[in-house]
Short mmCIF file of C-alpha atoms and ligand atoms in Angstrom, two decimals:
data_model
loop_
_atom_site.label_atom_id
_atom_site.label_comp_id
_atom_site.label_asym_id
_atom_site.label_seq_id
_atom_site.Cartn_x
_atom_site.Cartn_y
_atom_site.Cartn_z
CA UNK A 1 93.30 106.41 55.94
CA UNK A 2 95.82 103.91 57.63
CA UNK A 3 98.36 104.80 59.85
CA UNK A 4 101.71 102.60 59.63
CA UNK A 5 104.33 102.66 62.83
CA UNK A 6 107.25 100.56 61.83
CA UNK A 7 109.37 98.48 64.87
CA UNK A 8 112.54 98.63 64.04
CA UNK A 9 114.46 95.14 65.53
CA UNK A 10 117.35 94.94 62.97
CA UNK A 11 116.81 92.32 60.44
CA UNK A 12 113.87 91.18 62.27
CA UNK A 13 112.06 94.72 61.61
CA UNK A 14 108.56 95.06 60.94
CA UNK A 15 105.31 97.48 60.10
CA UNK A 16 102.38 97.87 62.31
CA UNK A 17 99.50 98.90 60.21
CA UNK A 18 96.32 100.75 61.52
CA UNK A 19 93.21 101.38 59.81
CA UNK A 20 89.66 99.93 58.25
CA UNK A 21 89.13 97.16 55.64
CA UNK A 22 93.03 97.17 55.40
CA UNK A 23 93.88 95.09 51.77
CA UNK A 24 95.98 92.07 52.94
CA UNK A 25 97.79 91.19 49.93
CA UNK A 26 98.49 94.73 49.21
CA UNK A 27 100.16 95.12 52.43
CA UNK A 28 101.90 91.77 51.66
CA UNK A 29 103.08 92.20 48.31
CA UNK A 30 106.02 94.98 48.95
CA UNK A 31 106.87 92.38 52.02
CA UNK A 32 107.58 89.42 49.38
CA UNK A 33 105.43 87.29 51.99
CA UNK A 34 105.22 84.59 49.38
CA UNK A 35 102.25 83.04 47.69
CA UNK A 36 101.93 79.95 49.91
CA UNK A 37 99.67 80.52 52.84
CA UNK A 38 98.33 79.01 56.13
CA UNK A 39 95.66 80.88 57.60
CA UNK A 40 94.46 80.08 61.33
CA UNK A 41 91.55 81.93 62.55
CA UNK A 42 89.16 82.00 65.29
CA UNK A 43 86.18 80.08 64.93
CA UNK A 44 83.73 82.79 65.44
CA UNK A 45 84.72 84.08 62.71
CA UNK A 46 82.72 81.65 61.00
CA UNK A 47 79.72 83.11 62.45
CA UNK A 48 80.76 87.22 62.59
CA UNK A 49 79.19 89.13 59.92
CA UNK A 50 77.69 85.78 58.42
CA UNK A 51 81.21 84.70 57.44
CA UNK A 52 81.64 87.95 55.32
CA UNK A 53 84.98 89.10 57.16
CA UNK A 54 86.71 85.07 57.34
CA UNK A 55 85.60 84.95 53.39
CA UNK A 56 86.87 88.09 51.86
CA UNK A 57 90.10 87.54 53.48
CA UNK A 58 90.00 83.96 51.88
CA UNK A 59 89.72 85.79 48.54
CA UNK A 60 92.17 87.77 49.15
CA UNK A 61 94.65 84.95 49.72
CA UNK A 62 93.19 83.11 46.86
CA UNK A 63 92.10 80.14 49.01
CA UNK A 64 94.73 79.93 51.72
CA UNK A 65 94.92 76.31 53.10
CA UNK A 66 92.43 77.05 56.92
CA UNK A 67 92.44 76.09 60.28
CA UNK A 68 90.03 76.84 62.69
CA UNK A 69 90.41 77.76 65.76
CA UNK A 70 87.77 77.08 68.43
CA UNK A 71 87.60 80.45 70.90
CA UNK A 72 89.11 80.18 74.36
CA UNK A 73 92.22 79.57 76.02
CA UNK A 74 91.87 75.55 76.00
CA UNK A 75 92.79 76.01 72.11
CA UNK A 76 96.19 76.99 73.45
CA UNK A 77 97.29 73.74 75.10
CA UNK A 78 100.09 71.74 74.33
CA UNK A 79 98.08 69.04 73.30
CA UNK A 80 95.61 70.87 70.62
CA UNK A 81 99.35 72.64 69.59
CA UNK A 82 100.74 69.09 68.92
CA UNK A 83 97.48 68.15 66.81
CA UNK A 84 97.63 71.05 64.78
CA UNK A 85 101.28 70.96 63.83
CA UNK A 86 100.82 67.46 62.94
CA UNK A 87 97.66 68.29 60.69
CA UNK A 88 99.77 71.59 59.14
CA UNK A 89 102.56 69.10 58.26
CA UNK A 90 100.52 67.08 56.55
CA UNK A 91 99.88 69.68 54.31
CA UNK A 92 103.48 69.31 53.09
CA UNK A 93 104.75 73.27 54.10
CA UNK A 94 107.96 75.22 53.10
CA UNK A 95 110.04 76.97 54.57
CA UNK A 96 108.34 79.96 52.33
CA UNK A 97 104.86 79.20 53.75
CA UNK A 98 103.49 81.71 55.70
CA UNK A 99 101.13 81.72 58.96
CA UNK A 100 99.16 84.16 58.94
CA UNK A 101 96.88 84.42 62.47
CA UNK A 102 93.41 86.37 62.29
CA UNK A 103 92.09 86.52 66.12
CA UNK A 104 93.16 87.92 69.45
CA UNK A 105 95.53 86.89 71.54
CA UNK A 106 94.93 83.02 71.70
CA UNK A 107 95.37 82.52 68.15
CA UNK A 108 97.60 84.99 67.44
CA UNK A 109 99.88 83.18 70.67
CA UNK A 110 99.27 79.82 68.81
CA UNK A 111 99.60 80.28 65.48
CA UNK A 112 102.92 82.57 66.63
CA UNK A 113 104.15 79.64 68.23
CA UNK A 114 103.27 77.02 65.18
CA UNK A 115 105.39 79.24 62.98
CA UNK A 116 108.24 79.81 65.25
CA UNK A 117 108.67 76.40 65.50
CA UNK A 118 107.45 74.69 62.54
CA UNK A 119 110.42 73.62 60.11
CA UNK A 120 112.43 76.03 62.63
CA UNK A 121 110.64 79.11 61.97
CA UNK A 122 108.44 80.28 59.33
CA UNK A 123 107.17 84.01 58.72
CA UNK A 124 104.33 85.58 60.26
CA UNK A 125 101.59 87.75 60.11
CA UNK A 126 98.99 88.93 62.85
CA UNK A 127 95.64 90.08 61.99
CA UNK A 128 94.30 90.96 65.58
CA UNK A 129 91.13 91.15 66.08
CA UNK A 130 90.59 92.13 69.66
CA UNK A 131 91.22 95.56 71.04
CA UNK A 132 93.66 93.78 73.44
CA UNK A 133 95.64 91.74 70.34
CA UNK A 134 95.47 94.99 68.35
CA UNK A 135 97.27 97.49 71.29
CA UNK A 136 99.48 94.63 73.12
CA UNK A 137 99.45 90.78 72.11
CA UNK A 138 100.10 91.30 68.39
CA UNK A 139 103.26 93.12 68.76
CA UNK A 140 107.04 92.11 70.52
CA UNK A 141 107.53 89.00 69.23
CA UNK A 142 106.53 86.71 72.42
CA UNK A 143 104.41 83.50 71.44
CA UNK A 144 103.41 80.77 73.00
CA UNK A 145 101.24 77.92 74.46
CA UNK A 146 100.13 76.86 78.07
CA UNK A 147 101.18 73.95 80.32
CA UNK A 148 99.79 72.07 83.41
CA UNK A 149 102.39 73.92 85.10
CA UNK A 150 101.21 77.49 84.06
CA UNK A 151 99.77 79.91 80.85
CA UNK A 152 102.19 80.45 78.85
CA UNK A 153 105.42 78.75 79.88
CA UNK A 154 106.27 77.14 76.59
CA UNK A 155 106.97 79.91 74.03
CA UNK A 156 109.52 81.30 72.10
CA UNK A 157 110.57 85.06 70.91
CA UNK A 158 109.42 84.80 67.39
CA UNK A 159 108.50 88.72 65.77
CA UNK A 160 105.35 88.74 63.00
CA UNK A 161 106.74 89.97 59.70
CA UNK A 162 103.23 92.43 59.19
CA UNK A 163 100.94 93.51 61.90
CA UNK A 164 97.41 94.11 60.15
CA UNK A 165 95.00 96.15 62.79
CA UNK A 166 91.84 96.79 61.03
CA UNK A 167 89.69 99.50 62.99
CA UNK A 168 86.37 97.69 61.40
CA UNK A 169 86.73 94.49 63.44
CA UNK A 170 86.21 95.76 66.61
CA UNK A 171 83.14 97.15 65.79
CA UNK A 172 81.70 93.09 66.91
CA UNK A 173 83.63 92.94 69.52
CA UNK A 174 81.38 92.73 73.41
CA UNK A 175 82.03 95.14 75.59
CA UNK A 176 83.57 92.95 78.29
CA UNK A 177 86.44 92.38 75.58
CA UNK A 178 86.47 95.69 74.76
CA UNK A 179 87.21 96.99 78.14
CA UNK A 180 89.64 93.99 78.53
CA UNK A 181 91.64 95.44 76.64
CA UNK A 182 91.38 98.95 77.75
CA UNK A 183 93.23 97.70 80.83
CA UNK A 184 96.37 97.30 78.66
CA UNK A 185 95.70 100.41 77.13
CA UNK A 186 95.67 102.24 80.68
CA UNK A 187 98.89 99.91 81.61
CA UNK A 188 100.67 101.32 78.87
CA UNK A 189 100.23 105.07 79.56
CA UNK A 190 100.69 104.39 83.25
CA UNK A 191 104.13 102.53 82.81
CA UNK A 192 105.28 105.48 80.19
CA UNK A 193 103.36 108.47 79.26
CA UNK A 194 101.92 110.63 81.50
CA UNK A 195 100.67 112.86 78.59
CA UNK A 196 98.83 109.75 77.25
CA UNK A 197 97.10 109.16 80.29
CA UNK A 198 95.57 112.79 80.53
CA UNK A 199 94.35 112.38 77.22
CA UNK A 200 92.95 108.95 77.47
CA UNK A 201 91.22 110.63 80.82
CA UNK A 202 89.81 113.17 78.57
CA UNK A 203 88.68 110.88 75.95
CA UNK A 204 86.98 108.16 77.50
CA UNK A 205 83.34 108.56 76.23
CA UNK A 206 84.10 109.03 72.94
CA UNK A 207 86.48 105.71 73.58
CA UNK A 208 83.50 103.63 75.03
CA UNK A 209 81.15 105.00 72.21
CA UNK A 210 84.68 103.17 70.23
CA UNK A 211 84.69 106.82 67.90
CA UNK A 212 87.13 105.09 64.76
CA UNK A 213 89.49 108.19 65.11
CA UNK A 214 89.74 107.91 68.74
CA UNK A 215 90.79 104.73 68.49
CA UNK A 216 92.57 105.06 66.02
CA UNK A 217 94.86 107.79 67.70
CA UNK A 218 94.71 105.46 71.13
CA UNK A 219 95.54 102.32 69.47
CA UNK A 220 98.73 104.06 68.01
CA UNK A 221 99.85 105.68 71.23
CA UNK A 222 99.78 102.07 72.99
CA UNK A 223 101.40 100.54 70.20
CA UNK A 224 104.52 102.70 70.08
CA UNK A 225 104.37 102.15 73.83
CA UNK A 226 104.88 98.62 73.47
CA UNK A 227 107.21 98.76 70.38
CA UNK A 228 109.69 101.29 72.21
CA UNK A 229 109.38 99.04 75.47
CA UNK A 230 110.15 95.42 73.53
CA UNK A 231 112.85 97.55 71.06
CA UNK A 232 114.62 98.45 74.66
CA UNK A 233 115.37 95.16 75.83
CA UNK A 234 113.26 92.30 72.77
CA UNK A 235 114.09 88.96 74.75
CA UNK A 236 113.52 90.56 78.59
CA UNK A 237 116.95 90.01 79.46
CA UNK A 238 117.51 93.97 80.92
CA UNK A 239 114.61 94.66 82.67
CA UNK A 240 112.91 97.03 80.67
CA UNK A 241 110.45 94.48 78.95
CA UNK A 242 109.23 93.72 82.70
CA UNK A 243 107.51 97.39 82.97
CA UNK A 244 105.02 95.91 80.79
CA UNK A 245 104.24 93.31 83.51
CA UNK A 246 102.74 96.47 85.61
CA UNK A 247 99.87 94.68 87.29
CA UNK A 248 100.05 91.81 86.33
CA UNK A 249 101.83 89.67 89.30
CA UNK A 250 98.97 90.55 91.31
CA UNK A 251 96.48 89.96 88.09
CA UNK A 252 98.32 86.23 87.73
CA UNK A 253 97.92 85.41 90.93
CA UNK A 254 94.28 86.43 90.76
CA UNK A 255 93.62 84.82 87.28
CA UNK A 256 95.05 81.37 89.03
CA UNK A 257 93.21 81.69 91.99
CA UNK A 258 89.96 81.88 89.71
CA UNK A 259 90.96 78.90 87.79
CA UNK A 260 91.43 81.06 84.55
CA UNK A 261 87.46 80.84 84.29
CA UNK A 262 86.24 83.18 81.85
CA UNK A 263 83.29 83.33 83.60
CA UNK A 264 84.75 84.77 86.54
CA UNK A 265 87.65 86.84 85.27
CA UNK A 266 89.32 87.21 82.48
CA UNK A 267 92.73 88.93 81.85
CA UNK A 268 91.97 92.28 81.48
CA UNK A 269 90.09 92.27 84.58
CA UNK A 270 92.58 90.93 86.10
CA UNK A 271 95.02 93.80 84.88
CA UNK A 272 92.44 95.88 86.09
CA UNK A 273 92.38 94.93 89.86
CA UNK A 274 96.44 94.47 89.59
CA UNK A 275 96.88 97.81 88.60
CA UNK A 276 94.50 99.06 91.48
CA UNK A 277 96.95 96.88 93.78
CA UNK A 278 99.86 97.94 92.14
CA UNK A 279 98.70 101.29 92.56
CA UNK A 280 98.08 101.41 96.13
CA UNK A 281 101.67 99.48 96.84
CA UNK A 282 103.52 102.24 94.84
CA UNK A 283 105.47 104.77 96.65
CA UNK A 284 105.10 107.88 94.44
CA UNK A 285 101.38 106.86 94.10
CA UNK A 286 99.10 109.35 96.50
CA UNK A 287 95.63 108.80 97.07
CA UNK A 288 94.53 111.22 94.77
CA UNK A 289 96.33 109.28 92.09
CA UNK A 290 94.77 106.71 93.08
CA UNK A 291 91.27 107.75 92.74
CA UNK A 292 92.18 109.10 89.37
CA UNK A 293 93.03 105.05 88.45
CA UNK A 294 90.65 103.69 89.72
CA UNK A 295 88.09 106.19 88.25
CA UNK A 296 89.34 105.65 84.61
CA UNK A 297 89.13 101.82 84.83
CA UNK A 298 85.86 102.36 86.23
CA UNK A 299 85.06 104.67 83.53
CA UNK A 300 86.11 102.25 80.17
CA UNK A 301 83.89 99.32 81.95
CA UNK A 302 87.20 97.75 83.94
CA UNK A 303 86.48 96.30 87.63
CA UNK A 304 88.46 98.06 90.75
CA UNK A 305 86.91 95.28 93.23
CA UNK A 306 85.86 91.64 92.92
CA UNK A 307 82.88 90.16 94.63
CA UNK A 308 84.77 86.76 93.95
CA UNK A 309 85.88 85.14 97.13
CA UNK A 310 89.30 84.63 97.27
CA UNK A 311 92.27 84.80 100.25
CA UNK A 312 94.47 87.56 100.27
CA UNK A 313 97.48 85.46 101.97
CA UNK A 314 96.68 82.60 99.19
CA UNK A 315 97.06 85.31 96.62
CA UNK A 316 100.16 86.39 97.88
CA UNK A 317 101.71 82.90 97.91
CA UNK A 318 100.73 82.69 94.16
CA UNK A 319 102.37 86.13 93.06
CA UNK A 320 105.29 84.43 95.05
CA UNK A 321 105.51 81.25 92.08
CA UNK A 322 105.34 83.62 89.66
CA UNK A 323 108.19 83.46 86.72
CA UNK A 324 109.51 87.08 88.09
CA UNK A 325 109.89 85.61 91.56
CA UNK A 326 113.50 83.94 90.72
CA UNK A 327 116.20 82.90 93.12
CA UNK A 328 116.85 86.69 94.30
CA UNK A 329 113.21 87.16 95.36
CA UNK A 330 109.55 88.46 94.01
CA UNK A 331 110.27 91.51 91.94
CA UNK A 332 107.59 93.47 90.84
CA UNK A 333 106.60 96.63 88.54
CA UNK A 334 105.98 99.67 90.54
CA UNK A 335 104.88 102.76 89.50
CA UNK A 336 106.86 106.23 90.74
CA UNK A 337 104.08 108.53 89.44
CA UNK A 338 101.83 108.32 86.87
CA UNK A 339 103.91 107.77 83.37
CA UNK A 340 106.88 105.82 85.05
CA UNK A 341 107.25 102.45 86.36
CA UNK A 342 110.46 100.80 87.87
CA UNK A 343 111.27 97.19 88.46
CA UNK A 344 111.74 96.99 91.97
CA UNK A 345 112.69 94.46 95.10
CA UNK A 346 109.00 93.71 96.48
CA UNK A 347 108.19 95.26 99.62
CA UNK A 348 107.01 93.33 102.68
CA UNK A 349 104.31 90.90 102.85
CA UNK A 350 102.07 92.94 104.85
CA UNK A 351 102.30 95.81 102.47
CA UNK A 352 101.28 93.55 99.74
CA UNK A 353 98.51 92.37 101.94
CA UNK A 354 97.34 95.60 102.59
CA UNK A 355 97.43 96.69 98.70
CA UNK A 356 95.42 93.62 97.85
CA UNK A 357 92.67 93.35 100.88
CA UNK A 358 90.34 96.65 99.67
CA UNK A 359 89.59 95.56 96.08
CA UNK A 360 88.56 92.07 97.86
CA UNK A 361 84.48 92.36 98.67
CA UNK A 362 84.63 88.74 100.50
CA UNK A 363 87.22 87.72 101.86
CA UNK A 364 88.10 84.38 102.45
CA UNK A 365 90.87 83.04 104.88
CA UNK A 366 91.70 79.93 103.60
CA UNK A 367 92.65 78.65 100.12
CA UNK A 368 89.82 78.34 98.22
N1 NAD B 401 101.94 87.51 73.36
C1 NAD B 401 101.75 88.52 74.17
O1 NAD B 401 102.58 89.43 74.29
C2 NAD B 401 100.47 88.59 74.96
C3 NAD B 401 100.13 89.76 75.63
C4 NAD B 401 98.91 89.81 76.29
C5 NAD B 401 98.06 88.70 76.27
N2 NAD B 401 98.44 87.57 75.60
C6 NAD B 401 97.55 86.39 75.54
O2 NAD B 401 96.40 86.78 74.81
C7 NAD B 401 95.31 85.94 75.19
C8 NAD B 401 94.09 86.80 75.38
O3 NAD B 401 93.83 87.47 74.18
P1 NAD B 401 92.42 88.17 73.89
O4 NAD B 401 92.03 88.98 75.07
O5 NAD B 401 92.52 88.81 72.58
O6 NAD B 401 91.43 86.93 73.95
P2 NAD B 401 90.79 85.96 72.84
O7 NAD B 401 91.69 85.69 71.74
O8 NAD B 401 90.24 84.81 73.63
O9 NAD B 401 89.54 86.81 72.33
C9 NAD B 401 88.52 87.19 73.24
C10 NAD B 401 87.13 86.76 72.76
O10 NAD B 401 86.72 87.61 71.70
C11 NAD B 401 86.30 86.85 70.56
N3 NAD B 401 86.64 87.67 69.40
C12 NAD B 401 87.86 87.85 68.83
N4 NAD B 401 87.79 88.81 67.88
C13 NAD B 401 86.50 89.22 67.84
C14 NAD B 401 85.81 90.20 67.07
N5 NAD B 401 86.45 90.99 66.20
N6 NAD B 401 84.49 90.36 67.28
C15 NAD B 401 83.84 89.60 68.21
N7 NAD B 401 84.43 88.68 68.98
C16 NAD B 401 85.75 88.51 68.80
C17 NAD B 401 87.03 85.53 70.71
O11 NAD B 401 86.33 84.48 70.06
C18 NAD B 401 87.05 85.34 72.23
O12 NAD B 401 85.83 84.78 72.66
C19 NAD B 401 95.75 85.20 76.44
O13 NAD B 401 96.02 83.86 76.12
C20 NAD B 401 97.03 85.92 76.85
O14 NAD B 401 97.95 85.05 77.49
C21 NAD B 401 99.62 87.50 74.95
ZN1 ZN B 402 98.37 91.49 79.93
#
């Protein structure tokens, strides 16, 4: 059974398909997404399932021309985007090729990016493969690559023509991605649906046991989250895109601190902790709602404290460069009960201090 939620952005509208072993060119055919195809992919792919899952969808595209992508969020440098689009042009492309991106968010970001700018904009379609690509990266249009200067600050608004989210491939996926992307999952219902988050509370072990239906239902629920959001305001210009940054000025901040080392923390984890923060900061939020966040995270796999040494002032001098924090001060995403967030003014330092100094085990008082 698949389950298809359609985003409707005028011209730019498009399907977001749900279920297992989903038929790619069968989804493609009604979409007239040509016959010319590039397909980037993660390179692990190469390796997952003994190449089974990269080579059927190879048939299926009748020998698509490939690019791999090596894992991790170096591939997403200006410099390995550069290559690429040189080595894609050499391949002599249309305007009626289309990228087609099977990964999580890195390649789906990248390959995004390659087709919104490639011969100014070709069509594309996302096959995520993460739980985090599949309920938040995939969908709303926003692409892009990293700089010296910061992740992702060259990008563009460029929506996928077909979002393909096939159940079966998260079977392979570890369970420190898995929960990763739980965090978004728990974002979402936090930022906008209070009935979500009672049921995600009462189906978190068959969640973590990754029961298809479950997810199946879950996966849905975030993305119509996300597509309502992005439909509400598509190129952040109103506000109401920014809910979706719930947590994450404090999980930036932490996720530069760390060096955006995988090995330490990776984004998820960092949404994790930021929503804790976040949490704490928020007005409407009692301590009782409180516990209740922090026990779910804690219950899908998700960190509430770091053991990772960092400095709660340098922390809050990074949320302070971050893109939000424009010439009329930080903003940031606060919740005013569970279900509803609001964009607000931030409050004072020490407040922030105080929201970010219990989930920090060590604490250290200078910049590390
Ligand atoms: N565009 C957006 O709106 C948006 C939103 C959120 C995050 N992002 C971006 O997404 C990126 C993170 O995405 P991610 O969490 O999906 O990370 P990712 O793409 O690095 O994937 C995580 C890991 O899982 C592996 N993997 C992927 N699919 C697998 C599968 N089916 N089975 C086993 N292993 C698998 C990958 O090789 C990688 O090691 C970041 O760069 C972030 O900036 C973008
Ligand atoms: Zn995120």
């Amino acid at each position: 059974m698949t389950r298809t939620l359609h985003v409707p952005i005028a011209e730019r509208s498009y399907d977001v398909v749900i279920g297992d072993n989903l038929d790619l060119l069968a989804l493609m055919q009604p979409l007239h997404l040509g016959s010319d195809w590039i397909l980037l992919y993660d390179q692990v792919f190469e390796t997952l399932a003994d190449g089974q899952i990269l080579h059927r969808i190879q048939q299926q595209l009748n020998n698509p021309r490939i690019f791999a992508i090596p894992s991790g969020e170096t591939s997403k440098s200006l410099s390995n985007y550069s290559a690429l689009a040189e080595e894609i042009l050499q391949t002599r492309i249309t305007r009626d090729t289309v990228v087609i991106a099977l990964g999580g968010g890195i390649v789906g970001d990248l390959a995004g990016f390659l087709a919104a700018s490639l011969l100014r904009g070709l069509r594309f379609v996302q096959l995520p493969t993460t739980l985090l690509a599949q309920v938040d990266s995939s969908v709303g249009g926003k692409v892009g690559i990293n700089a010296k200067a910061g992740k992702n600050l060259v990008g563009a608004f460029h929506q996928p023509a077909l979002v393909a989210a096939d159940l079966s491939l998260l079977n392979s996926l570890p369970k420190r991605e898995f929960s990763a992307g739980m965090a978004e999952v728990l974002k979402a219902a936090l930022l906008a649906d209070a009935d979500f988050w009672c049921w995600l509370e009462d189906h978190a072990d068959p969640i973590n046991s990754r029961k298809r239906d479950t997810l199946e239902e879950m996966i849905a629920r975030a993305v119509q989250i996300k597509a309502d959001t992005v439909l509400a305001d598509e190129t952040e210009r109103t506000g109401r895109r920014a809910l979706l940054n719930l947590g994450h000025t404090f999980a930036h901040a932490l996720e530069a601190a760390t060096g955006y080392d995988a090995r330490k923390l990776i984004h998820g984890e960092a949404v994790a902790l930021g929503l804790v923060m976040a949490a704490r900061l928020s007005k409407g939020i009692n301590i009782d709602d409180t516990a209740r966040i922090i026990n779910l995270l804690q219950k899908v796999g998700l960190p509430t404290t770091t053991e990772l040494e960092l400095c709660p002032q340098a922390l809050y001098e990074l949320m302070l460069y971050d893109k939000k924090a424009d010439h009329s001060g930080l903003k940031m995403v606060l919740l005013e009960h569970i279900g509803c967030a609001k964009v607000q003014p931030a409050p004072a330092p020490e407040d922030i201090l105080a929201a970010i100094t219990p989930s920090l085990k060590y604490r250290t008082l200078l910049f590390t």
